[in-house]
Amino acid sequence: MKRTRKTAVILTAFAALVFAGGCQKTYEPAVINGAGEDGTAGTEFRYENAAMEDGTGQKELAVQTSIKEQNMVGDPAADLKDVNETVYVTGDSVNLRASASTGADVVAVFKKGDRLERTGYGQEWSRVRYEGMTCYIASRYVSATAPKIENETKAGTEAGIQAGEAQQVAFQTSWKYAEFSKINSGTAKLYKAEGENRKGITICVNAGHGTSGGSSVKTLCHPDGTPKVTGGTTGAGATSAAAVSGGMTFSDGTAEAKVTLAMAKKLKGKLLTAGYDVLMIRDSDDVQLDNIARTVIANNCADCHIALHWDSTSSNKGAFYMSVPNVSSYRNMEPVKSNWEKHNALGESLVAGLKSAGVKIFSGGSMEMDLTQTSFSTVPSIDIELGDKASDHSDAALEVLATGLLAGINQYFGQ
Ligand SMILES: [Zn+2]
């Protein structure tokens, strides 16, 4: 009985992903050719959806009113955005078509979990490569996220960590700001809470650093190409910075990237137990995702983004968050303009949570910093510095930090 219920939960969650259009959190119903946009036609052609493409037999609804010229209807294949990315089939028996129409020949039928290389993206149709041919598949039946396949080995079974259902999340070049990323062949992992207390809130946990080769590649600091307004790892005035820097080394010789990973795993366990879903940007020593790719994935697949770091000073100064610089040009640049208050509010909550857990806090708990992460974030997004080179990073210390971060996350989301 339990098994049945669990399956239903997975299917519900899965359906939510599919209907959200991959990882995107909102789905805009597609309308092809609004009625009479040119003042002559009055031709409206709407697909209710391409639901029949998944073999469930749902009826396609095509409404045509006041038709004067049937071929006023645009060619859906002509409006696709060029992309180059991996997607996964999310439905059973999904048709691959010779052209972007439900009337076109079926070239092949795919099953859930099949992988495809997408070369064009539109709300209705995606262009994919298949055995050397160019074919089309309904966009709503492919996703950046690999669907959960029955009998897949459970991930997240480390001692003390509640098991979660892990799904791979591939970077999508169709996502906003994706073109600014240089390293994005890796995949993040999405773990879903399984308890009765599941909240439906996804926390992106980004273990800082851990991308080999990342420091020798440069990406733009700002989407509009303007220079950084503060110093930091990269000096003020620079327009590009390391795609992912290597991170510092603790006074005892431990690499920061190793500690941020241990911290991320610990926080993941606590979040899953508390009912949050967790998007783990890095789940092992290396992930080939640069700071922009990490940010873009979080933008599309999570409700907030928390990057875990320790600072490069050696004074054991305590924890703080990197706040959005109070520089008008920066705060007026999108997407910072629309999101900076949320970033700072999340940072304040995290610091309050850490404080409540007894963690030492540096100064006022924040330091203004122009970060690539902040510059491309469209969800509440924070770089939290949990201490520095001289800080205790033992398992017990990380446990306290995780407790504090969870308290801060609860505060931010009103939980
Ligand atoms: Zn760091």
mmCIF file of C-alpha atoms in Angstrom, residues 10-27 90 139-148 167-169 190 192 198 202 277 300-301:
data_model
loop_
_atom_site.group_PDB
_atom_site.id
_atom_site.type_symbol
_atom_site.label_atom_id
_atom_site.label_comp_id
_atom_site.label_asym_id
_atom_site.label_seq_id
_atom_site.Cartn_x
_atom_site.Cartn_y
_atom_site.Cartn_z
ATOM 1 C CA ILE A 10 6.325 10.540 -7.651
ATOM 2 C CA LEU A 11 3.930 10.670 -10.569
ATOM 3 C CA THR A 12 2.321 13.819 -9.247
ATOM 4 C CA ALA A 13 5.668 15.482 -8.822
ATOM 5 C CA PHE A 14 6.708 14.266 -12.209
ATOM 6 C CA ALA A 15 3.557 15.565 -13.853
ATOM 7 C CA ALA A 16 4.187 18.912 -12.216
ATOM 8 C CA LEU A 17 7.594 19.053 -13.822
ATOM 9 C CA VAL A 18 6.262 18.113 -17.211
ATOM 10 C CA PHE A 19 3.451 20.607 -17.094
ATOM 11 C CA ALA A 20 5.780 23.264 -15.880
ATOM 12 C CA GLY A 21 7.643 22.888 -19.164
ATOM 13 C CA GLY A 22 10.761 21.155 -17.968
ATOM 14 C CA CYS A 23 12.247 22.928 -15.033
ATOM 15 C CA GLN A 24 10.608 26.214 -15.727
ATOM 16 C CA LYS A 25 8.322 27.136 -12.928
ATOM 17 C CA THR A 26 5.549 28.660 -14.964
ATOM 18 C CA TYR A 27 3.992 27.396 -18.120
ATOM 19 C CA THR A 90 9.219 12.792 -20.077
ATOM 20 C CA SER A 139 8.316 20.624 -26.317
ATOM 21 C CA ARG A 140 6.101 19.750 -23.389
ATOM 22 C CA TYR A 141 7.251 16.138 -23.499
ATOM 23 C CA VAL A 142 10.933 16.866 -23.175
ATOM 24 C CA SER A 143 12.691 18.335 -20.187
ATOM 25 C CA ALA A 144 16.074 19.278 -18.829
ATOM 26 C CA THR A 145 15.344 16.892 -16.006
ATOM 27 C CA ALA A 146 15.750 13.181 -16.499
ATOM 28 C CA PRO A 147 12.551 11.577 -15.225
ATOM 29 C CA LYS A 148 12.701 9.096 -12.407
ATOM 30 C CA GLN A 167 16.828 13.427 -10.909
ATOM 31 C CA GLN A 168 19.546 14.775 -13.135
ATOM 32 C CA VAL A 169 19.086 18.352 -14.259
ATOM 33 C CA LEU A 190 17.266 17.329 -7.826
ATOM 34 C CA LYS A 192 12.657 15.481 -3.562
ATOM 35 C CA ARG A 198 6.827 18.045 1.832
ATOM 36 C CA THR A 202 13.087 23.855 -3.837
ATOM 37 C CA ASP A 277 13.251 19.667 -2.148
ATOM 38 C CA ASN A 300 14.907 27.866 -13.591
ATOM 39 C CA CYS A 301 14.673 24.990 -11.146
#
